[in-house]
Amino acid sequence: MEEKEKLRQEGLRLLKEMPQTDKLQIEHRLAEHLFASFVWKDAKSIGLTMALPHEWDTTKLIQQAWLEKKRICVPLTIENRAMQFYHIESYNQLTNGAFSIKEPIADRCEPASKDTIDLIIVPGLLFDMSGYRIGYGGGYYDRYLTDYQNKTLSLAGRQQIKQSLPVGPLDLPVDHLLTDDGFLF
Ligand SMILES: Nc1ncnc2c1ncn2[C@@H]1O[C@H](COP(=O)(O)OP(=O)(O)O)[C@@H](O)[C@H]1O
Ligand SMILES: [Mg+2]
C-alpha cells in the first residue's frame, strides 16, 4: 500500500475511534484558542467545509462567526475535482452532497470568489510540523489553494500531528496549525 494511503487509514481510524467525550473536549479547546486568535479576529470572511461526524465540528465555528458578523463560505465540489465556495447565511442553503458532506445549493447562494475569502479552514487527517497534510486523497484543497493568496489554518488533535509526512510536488502546507494545546505556528 502507498505510504500516504496507510497514513490516511491511520488518521481516519484515530478520529473514528476517539471517545465522544474526548472529541468534545478537544473541539472546545480548539474553538477557545481559535476565537482568541488574531487569525480569527482578522478574518471577515471564512471558508470551511461542513464536517462529517468523525471530524472536528465546524457548526460551532459557523455560529460564532455569524454572531461576530463574519461571512461563512462553504465549498461545492464541481467537475475536475475542483471546488467553488458559496456564501451561506443559513443551513437551509445546504444539502447533502458528494461523500455525504453538506454542500451549498448553488442557486440559493452567492458565489464567493477566491480573493474574498480571508481564511480557509483546511480539513485533513494528519498534519506535520511544516503544515503539510494528509487529506482524503482527492487533492481538492491542493488544487483550490494553488492560486489562493490569503490565510489557511487547520485544526488538529495533538494525535494527528506527525514530525513529518510524505509530501508530493503538488501538496501545499497550511499557514497555521492549531491543536488542542494551542497554535503550533
Ligand atoms: N494542483 C493540482 N493539480 C492537479 N492535480 C493535483 C493538484 N494537487 C493535487 N493533485 C492530485 O490529486 C491527487 C490527490 O492528492 P493527494 O495529495 O494524494 O491527496 P490529499 O491531499 O487529499 O491527501 C494526486 O493524484 C495529486 O497529484
Ligand atoms: Mg495533498
PDB file of C-alpha atoms and ligand atoms in Angstrom:
ATOM      1  CA  MET A   1       0.000   0.000   0.000  1.00  0.00           C
ATOM      2  CA  GLU A   2       1.210   3.501  -0.790  1.00  0.00           C
ATOM      3  CA  GLU A   3       2.611   5.309   2.255  1.00  0.00           C
ATOM      4  CA  LYS A   4       0.055   8.144   2.123  1.00  0.00           C
ATOM      5  CA  GLU A   5      -2.769   5.615   1.932  1.00  0.00           C
ATOM      6  CA  LYS A   6      -1.500   3.847   5.059  1.00  0.00           C
ATOM      7  CA  LEU A   7      -1.317   7.164   6.884  1.00  0.00           C
ATOM      8  CA  ARG A   8      -4.829   8.086   5.700  1.00  0.00           C
ATOM      9  CA  GLN A   9      -6.178   4.922   7.247  1.00  0.00           C
ATOM     10  CA  GLU A  10      -4.272   5.586  10.461  1.00  0.00           C
ATOM     11  CA  GLY A  11      -5.667   9.122  10.667  1.00  0.00           C
ATOM     12  CA  LEU A  12      -9.176   8.022   9.859  1.00  0.00           C
ATOM     13  CA  ARG A  13      -9.068   5.245  12.464  1.00  0.00           C
ATOM     14  CA  LEU A  14      -7.750   7.657  15.068  1.00  0.00           C
ATOM     15  CA  LEU A  15     -10.653  10.047  14.509  1.00  0.00           C
ATOM     16  CA  LYS A  16     -13.343   7.384  14.236  1.00  0.00           C
ATOM     17  CA  GLU A  17     -12.221   5.568  17.385  1.00  0.00           C
ATOM     18  CA  MET A  18     -11.922   8.667  19.548  1.00  0.00           C
ATOM     19  CA  PRO A  19     -14.322   8.573  22.515  1.00  0.00           C
ATOM     20  CA  GLN A  20     -17.072  11.187  22.163  1.00  0.00           C
ATOM     21  CA  THR A  21     -16.154  12.908  25.454  1.00  0.00           C
ATOM     22  CA  ASP A  22     -12.517  13.336  24.315  1.00  0.00           C
ATOM     23  CA  LYS A  23     -13.725  14.655  20.967  1.00  0.00           C
ATOM     24  CA  LEU A  24     -15.999  17.249  22.581  1.00  0.00           C
ATOM     25  CA  GLN A  25     -13.240  18.380  24.932  1.00  0.00           C
ATOM     26  CA  ILE A  26     -10.745  18.792  22.084  1.00  0.00           C
ATOM     27  CA  GLU A  27     -13.326  20.689  19.996  1.00  0.00           C
ATOM     28  CA  HIS A  28     -13.971  23.004  22.912  1.00  0.00           C
ATOM     29  CA  ARG A  29     -10.251  23.748  23.315  1.00  0.00           C
ATOM     30  CA  LEU A  30      -9.723  24.217  19.576  1.00  0.00           C
ATOM     31  CA  ALA A  31     -12.582  26.700  19.435  1.00  0.00           C
ATOM     32  CA  GLU A  32     -11.338  28.617  22.501  1.00  0.00           C
ATOM     33  CA  HIS A  33      -7.823  29.018  21.059  1.00  0.00           C
ATOM     34  CA  LEU A  34      -9.178  29.874  17.637  1.00  0.00           C
ATOM     35  CA  PHE A  35     -11.672  32.543  18.745  1.00  0.00           C
ATOM     36  CA  ALA A  36      -8.980  34.280  20.847  1.00  0.00           C
ATOM     37  CA  SER A  37      -6.503  34.447  17.940  1.00  0.00           C
ATOM     38  CA  PHE A  38      -5.700  37.252  15.526  1.00  0.00           C
ATOM     39  CA  VAL A  39      -6.030  34.778  12.676  1.00  0.00           C
ATOM     40  CA  TRP A  40      -9.720  34.521  13.566  1.00  0.00           C
ATOM     41  CA  LYS A  41     -10.204  38.149  14.574  1.00  0.00           C
ATOM     42  CA  ASP A  42      -8.639  39.437  11.346  1.00  0.00           C
ATOM     43  CA  ALA A  43     -10.829  37.275   9.108  1.00  0.00           C
ATOM     44  CA  LYS A  44     -14.078  38.852   7.930  1.00  0.00           C
ATOM     45  CA  SER A  45     -14.854  36.008   5.565  1.00  0.00           C
ATOM     46  CA  ILE A  46     -14.103  32.382   6.470  1.00  0.00           C
ATOM     47  CA  GLY A  47     -14.190  29.339   4.196  1.00  0.00           C
ATOM     48  CA  LEU A  48     -14.802  25.958   5.763  1.00  0.00           C
ATOM     49  CA  THR A  49     -16.139  22.514   4.954  1.00  0.00           C
ATOM     50  CA  MET A  50     -19.120  21.057   6.808  1.00  0.00           C
ATOM     51  CA  ALA A  51     -17.626  18.325   8.991  1.00  0.00           C
ATOM     52  CA  LEU A  52     -18.513  14.646   8.889  1.00  0.00           C
ATOM     53  CA  PRO A  53     -19.364  13.074  12.277  1.00  0.00           C
ATOM     54  CA  HIS A  54     -15.775  11.933  12.958  1.00  0.00           C
ATOM     55  CA  GLU A  55     -14.288  15.323  12.023  1.00  0.00           C
ATOM     56  CA  TRP A  56     -13.910  18.429  14.194  1.00  0.00           C
ATOM     57  CA  ASP A  57     -17.321  20.031  14.241  1.00  0.00           C
ATOM     58  CA  THR A  58     -17.473  23.187  12.161  1.00  0.00           C
ATOM     59  CA  THR A  59     -21.007  24.266  13.118  1.00  0.00           C
ATOM     60  CA  LYS A  60     -19.714  25.837  16.362  1.00  0.00           C
ATOM     61  CA  LEU A  61     -17.320  27.911  14.261  1.00  0.00           C
ATOM     62  CA  ILE A  62     -20.142  28.940  11.946  1.00  0.00           C
ATOM     63  CA  GLN A  63     -22.345  30.008  14.865  1.00  0.00           C
ATOM     64  CA  GLN A  64     -19.560  32.104  16.380  1.00  0.00           C
ATOM     65  CA  ALA A  65     -18.668  33.628  13.010  1.00  0.00           C
ATOM     66  CA  TRP A  66     -22.294  34.630  12.366  1.00  0.00           C
ATOM     67  CA  LEU A  67     -22.504  36.061  15.886  1.00  0.00           C
ATOM     68  CA  GLU A  68     -19.445  38.190  15.111  1.00  0.00           C
ATOM     69  CA  LYS A  69     -20.925  39.234  11.737  1.00  0.00           C
ATOM     70  CA  LYS A  70     -18.310  37.341   9.754  1.00  0.00           C
ATOM     71  CA  ARG A  71     -19.246  35.757   6.445  1.00  0.00           C
ATOM     72  CA  ILE A  72     -19.096  31.990   6.027  1.00  0.00           C
ATOM     73  CA  CYS A  73     -18.377  30.275   2.715  1.00  0.00           C
ATOM     74  CA  VAL A  74     -18.758  26.569   2.075  1.00  0.00           C
ATOM     75  CA  PRO A  75     -17.391  24.637  -0.909  1.00  0.00           C
ATOM     76  CA  LEU A  76     -19.315  22.825  -3.596  1.00  0.00           C
ATOM     77  CA  THR A  77     -17.319  20.194  -5.469  1.00  0.00           C
ATOM     78  CA  ILE A  78     -17.507  20.697  -9.213  1.00  0.00           C
ATOM     79  CA  GLU A  79     -16.023  18.936 -12.257  1.00  0.00           C
ATOM     80  CA  ASN A  80     -12.321  18.003 -12.389  1.00  0.00           C
ATOM     81  CA  ARG A  81     -12.049  17.742  -8.615  1.00  0.00           C
ATOM     82  CA  ALA A  82     -12.402  21.490  -8.272  1.00  0.00           C
ATOM     83  CA  MET A  83     -14.396  23.447  -5.685  1.00  0.00           C
ATOM     84  CA  GLN A  84     -16.445  26.637  -5.758  1.00  0.00           C
ATOM     85  CA  PHE A  85     -17.204  28.329  -2.435  1.00  0.00           C
ATOM     86  CA  TYR A  86     -20.605  29.940  -1.771  1.00  0.00           C
ATOM     87  CA  HIS A  87     -21.665  32.342   0.973  1.00  0.00           C
ATOM     88  CA  ILE A  88     -24.212  30.879   3.350  1.00  0.00           C
ATOM     89  CA  GLU A  89     -26.326  32.762   5.873  1.00  0.00           C
ATOM     90  CA  SER A  90     -28.468  29.785   6.905  1.00  0.00           C
ATOM     91  CA  TYR A  91     -28.294  25.981   6.961  1.00  0.00           C
ATOM     92  CA  ASN A  92     -31.319  25.998   4.622  1.00  0.00           C
ATOM     93  CA  GLN A  93     -28.859  26.797   1.868  1.00  0.00           C
ATOM     94  CA  LEU A  94     -27.150  23.389   2.317  1.00  0.00           C
ATOM     95  CA  THR A  95     -27.971  19.910   1.084  1.00  0.00           C
ATOM     96  CA  ASN A  96     -26.272  16.503   1.243  1.00  0.00           C
ATOM     97  CA  GLY A  97     -23.674  16.419  -1.495  1.00  0.00           C
ATOM     98  CA  ALA A  98     -20.719  14.328  -2.603  1.00  0.00           C
ATOM     99  CA  PHE A  99     -19.345  11.937   0.054  1.00  0.00           C
ATOM    100  CA  SER A 100     -22.425  12.799   2.274  1.00  0.00           C
ATOM    101  CA  ILE A 101     -20.824  16.157   3.058  1.00  0.00           C
ATOM    102  CA  LYS A 102     -23.278  19.033   3.304  1.00  0.00           C
ATOM    103  CA  GLU A 103     -22.780  21.346   0.347  1.00  0.00           C
ATOM    104  CA  PRO A 104     -24.286  24.674  -0.667  1.00  0.00           C
ATOM    105  CA  ILE A 105     -27.241  24.735  -3.052  1.00  0.00           C
ATOM    106  CA  ALA A 106     -25.776  26.888  -5.807  1.00  0.00           C
ATOM    107  CA  ASP A 107     -28.976  28.681  -6.795  1.00  0.00           C
ATOM    108  CA  ARG A 108     -29.746  29.659  -3.190  1.00  0.00           C
ATOM    109  CA  CYS A 109     -26.396  31.379  -2.514  1.00  0.00           C
ATOM    110  CA  GLU A 110     -23.924  33.883  -3.839  1.00  0.00           C
ATOM    111  CA  PRO A 111     -20.597  32.504  -5.090  1.00  0.00           C
ATOM    112  CA  ALA A 112     -17.541  33.641  -3.132  1.00  0.00           C
ATOM    113  CA  SER A 113     -14.536  34.461  -5.286  1.00  0.00           C
ATOM    114  CA  LYS A 114     -11.218  33.160  -4.019  1.00  0.00           C
ATOM    115  CA  ASP A 115      -9.732  36.562  -3.240  1.00  0.00           C
ATOM    116  CA  THR A 116     -12.654  37.490  -0.952  1.00  0.00           C
ATOM    117  CA  ILE A 117     -12.077  34.597   1.470  1.00  0.00           C
ATOM    118  CA  ASP A 118      -9.733  35.811   4.219  1.00  0.00           C
ATOM    119  CA  LEU A 119      -9.214  32.490   5.979  1.00  0.00           C
ATOM    120  CA  ILE A 120      -9.782  28.907   4.874  1.00  0.00           C
ATOM    121  CA  ILE A 121     -10.017  26.179   7.468  1.00  0.00           C
ATOM    122  CA  VAL A 122      -8.491  23.240   5.633  1.00  0.00           C
ATOM    123  CA  PRO A 123      -9.630  19.772   6.722  1.00  0.00           C
ATOM    124  CA  GLY A 124      -7.202  16.888   6.989  1.00  0.00           C
ATOM    125  CA  LEU A 125      -6.478  13.559   8.632  1.00  0.00           C
ATOM    126  CA  LEU A 126      -2.826  14.036   9.674  1.00  0.00           C
ATOM    127  CA  PHE A 127      -0.501  17.036   9.690  1.00  0.00           C
ATOM    128  CA  ASP A 128       3.210  17.601  10.135  1.00  0.00           C
ATOM    129  CA  MET A 129       5.326  20.269  11.797  1.00  0.00           C
ATOM    130  CA  SER A 130       5.674  22.140   8.489  1.00  0.00           C
ATOM    131  CA  GLY A 131       1.914  22.293   7.933  1.00  0.00           C
ATOM    132  CA  TYR A 132       1.762  19.557   5.290  1.00  0.00           C
ATOM    133  CA  ARG A 133      -1.319  17.412   5.442  1.00  0.00           C
ATOM    134  CA  ILE A 134      -2.740  14.066   4.500  1.00  0.00           C
ATOM    135  CA  GLY A 135      -6.284  14.540   3.270  1.00  0.00           C
ATOM    136  CA  TYR A 136      -8.778  12.025   1.950  1.00  0.00           C
ATOM    137  CA  GLY A 137      -6.837  11.543  -1.275  1.00  0.00           C
ATOM    138  CA  GLY A 138      -8.892  13.693  -3.616  1.00  0.00           C
ATOM    139  CA  GLY A 139      -6.433  16.589  -3.744  1.00  0.00           C
ATOM    140  CA  TYR A 140      -9.367  19.069  -3.693  1.00  0.00           C
ATOM    141  CA  TYR A 141      -7.708  21.547  -1.361  1.00  0.00           C
ATOM    142  CA  ASP A 142      -4.291  21.184  -3.010  1.00  0.00           C
ATOM    143  CA  ARG A 143      -5.957  22.234  -6.270  1.00  0.00           C
ATOM    144  CA  TYR A 144      -8.008  25.048  -4.754  1.00  0.00           C
ATOM    145  CA  LEU A 145      -5.095  26.540  -2.817  1.00  0.00           C
ATOM    146  CA  THR A 146      -2.636  26.747  -5.758  1.00  0.00           C
ATOM    147  CA  ASP A 147      -3.710  30.333  -6.556  1.00  0.00           C
ATOM    148  CA  TYR A 148      -5.250  31.253  -3.197  1.00  0.00           C
ATOM    149  CA  GLN A 149      -3.436  34.229  -1.635  1.00  0.00           C
ATOM    150  CA  ASN A 150      -4.936  34.576   1.837  1.00  0.00           C
ATOM    151  CA  LYS A 151      -4.574  32.620   5.081  1.00  0.00           C
ATOM    152  CA  THR A 152      -5.079  28.910   5.716  1.00  0.00           C
ATOM    153  CA  LEU A 153      -5.435  27.116   9.024  1.00  0.00           C
ATOM    154  CA  SER A 154      -6.032  23.526  10.054  1.00  0.00           C
ATOM    155  CA  LEU A 155      -7.497  22.167  13.263  1.00  0.00           C
ATOM    156  CA  ALA A 156      -5.943  19.027  14.696  1.00  0.00           C
ATOM    157  CA  GLY A 157      -5.974  16.951  17.825  1.00  0.00           C
ATOM    158  CA  ARG A 158      -2.402  16.506  19.065  1.00  0.00           C
ATOM    159  CA  GLN A 159      -2.523  12.830  17.990  1.00  0.00           C
ATOM    160  CA  GLN A 160      -2.978  13.965  14.380  1.00  0.00           C
ATOM    161  CA  ILE A 161       0.428  15.668  14.361  1.00  0.00           C
ATOM    162  CA  LYS A 162       3.475  13.832  12.984  1.00  0.00           C
ATOM    163  CA  GLN A 163       7.032  15.110  12.895  1.00  0.00           C
ATOM    164  CA  SER A 164       6.983  14.809   9.108  1.00  0.00           C
ATOM    165  CA  LEU A 165       4.777  13.330   6.387  1.00  0.00           C
ATOM    166  CA  PRO A 166       5.430  12.262   2.788  1.00  0.00           C
ATOM    167  CA  VAL A 167       4.988  15.341   0.591  1.00  0.00           C
ATOM    168  CA  GLY A 168       4.143  15.273  -3.128  1.00  0.00           C
ATOM    169  CA  PRO A 169       5.083  18.020  -5.619  1.00  0.00           C
ATOM    170  CA  LEU A 170       1.516  19.437  -5.565  1.00  0.00           C
ATOM    171  CA  ASP A 171       0.980  19.360  -1.797  1.00  0.00           C
ATOM    172  CA  LEU A 172       0.715  22.755  -0.115  1.00  0.00           C
ATOM    173  CA  PRO A 173       1.252  23.398   3.611  1.00  0.00           C
ATOM    174  CA  VAL A 174      -1.219  25.383   5.709  1.00  0.00           C
ATOM    175  CA  ASP A 175      -0.113  28.704   7.249  1.00  0.00           C
ATOM    176  CA  HIS A 176      -1.344  27.901  10.759  1.00  0.00           C
ATOM    177  CA  LEU A 177      -1.748  24.665  12.621  1.00  0.00           C
ATOM    178  CA  LEU A 178      -3.924  24.764  15.727  1.00  0.00           C
ATOM    179  CA  THR A 179      -4.083  21.870  18.164  1.00  0.00           C
ATOM    180  CA  ASP A 180      -5.898  21.436  21.450  1.00  0.00           C
ATOM    181  CA  ASP A 181      -2.639  22.639  23.085  1.00  0.00           C
ATOM    182  CA  GLY A 182      -2.714  25.882  21.082  1.00  0.00           C
ATOM    183  CA  PHE A 183      -1.090  27.176  17.912  1.00  0.00           C
ATOM    184  CA  LEU A 184       1.960  25.208  16.706  1.00  0.00           C
ATOM    185  CA  PHE A 185       2.528  28.087  14.272  1.00  0.00           C
TER     186      PHE A 185
HETATM  187  N1  LIG B   1      -2.814  21.374  -8.020  1.00  0.00           N
HETATM  188  C1  LIG B   1      -3.123  20.159  -8.501  1.00  0.00           C
HETATM  189  N2  LIG B   1      -3.410  19.961  -9.803  1.00  0.00           N
HETATM  190  C2  LIG B   1      -3.709  18.750 -10.271  1.00  0.00           C
HETATM  191  N3  LIG B   1      -3.735  17.640  -9.521  1.00  0.00           N
HETATM  192  C3  LIG B   1      -3.457  17.752  -8.226  1.00  0.00           C
HETATM  193  C4  LIG B   1      -3.151  19.017  -7.643  1.00  0.00           C
HETATM  194  N4  LIG B   1      -2.928  18.830  -6.328  1.00  0.00           N
HETATM  195  C5  LIG B   1      -3.082  17.514  -6.104  1.00  0.00           C
HETATM  196  N5  LIG B   1      -3.400  16.863  -7.225  1.00  0.00           N
HETATM  197  C6  LIG B   1      -3.612  15.407  -7.371  1.00  0.00           C
HETATM  198  O1  LIG B   1      -4.652  14.978  -6.526  1.00  0.00           O
HETATM  199  C7  LIG B   1      -4.402  13.642  -6.115  1.00  0.00           C
HETATM  200  C8  LIG B   1      -4.585  13.534  -4.631  1.00  0.00           C
HETATM  201  O2  LIG B   1      -3.616  14.306  -3.956  1.00  0.00           O
HETATM  202  P1  LIG B   1      -3.067  13.845  -2.528  1.00  0.00           P
HETATM  203  O3  LIG B   1      -2.121  14.895  -2.060  1.00  0.00           O
HETATM  204  O4  LIG B   1      -2.575  12.444  -2.594  1.00  0.00           O
HETATM  205  O5  LIG B   1      -4.407  13.826  -1.669  1.00  0.00           O
HETATM  206  P2  LIG B   1      -4.804  14.653  -0.371  1.00  0.00           P
HETATM  207  O6  LIG B   1      -4.133  15.991  -0.452  1.00  0.00           O
HETATM  208  O7  LIG B   1      -6.282  14.713  -0.441  1.00  0.00           O
HETATM  209  O8  LIG B   1      -4.294  13.835   0.759  1.00  0.00           O
HETATM  210  C9  LIG B   1      -2.991  13.301  -6.550  1.00  0.00           C
HETATM  211  O9  LIG B   1      -3.073  12.476  -7.673  1.00  0.00           O
HETATM  212  C10 LIG B   1      -2.400  14.636  -6.873  1.00  0.00           C
HETATM  213  O10 LIG B   1      -1.417  14.524  -7.875  1.00  0.00           O
HETATM  214 MG    MG B   2      -2.251  16.537  -0.859  1.00  0.00          MG
END
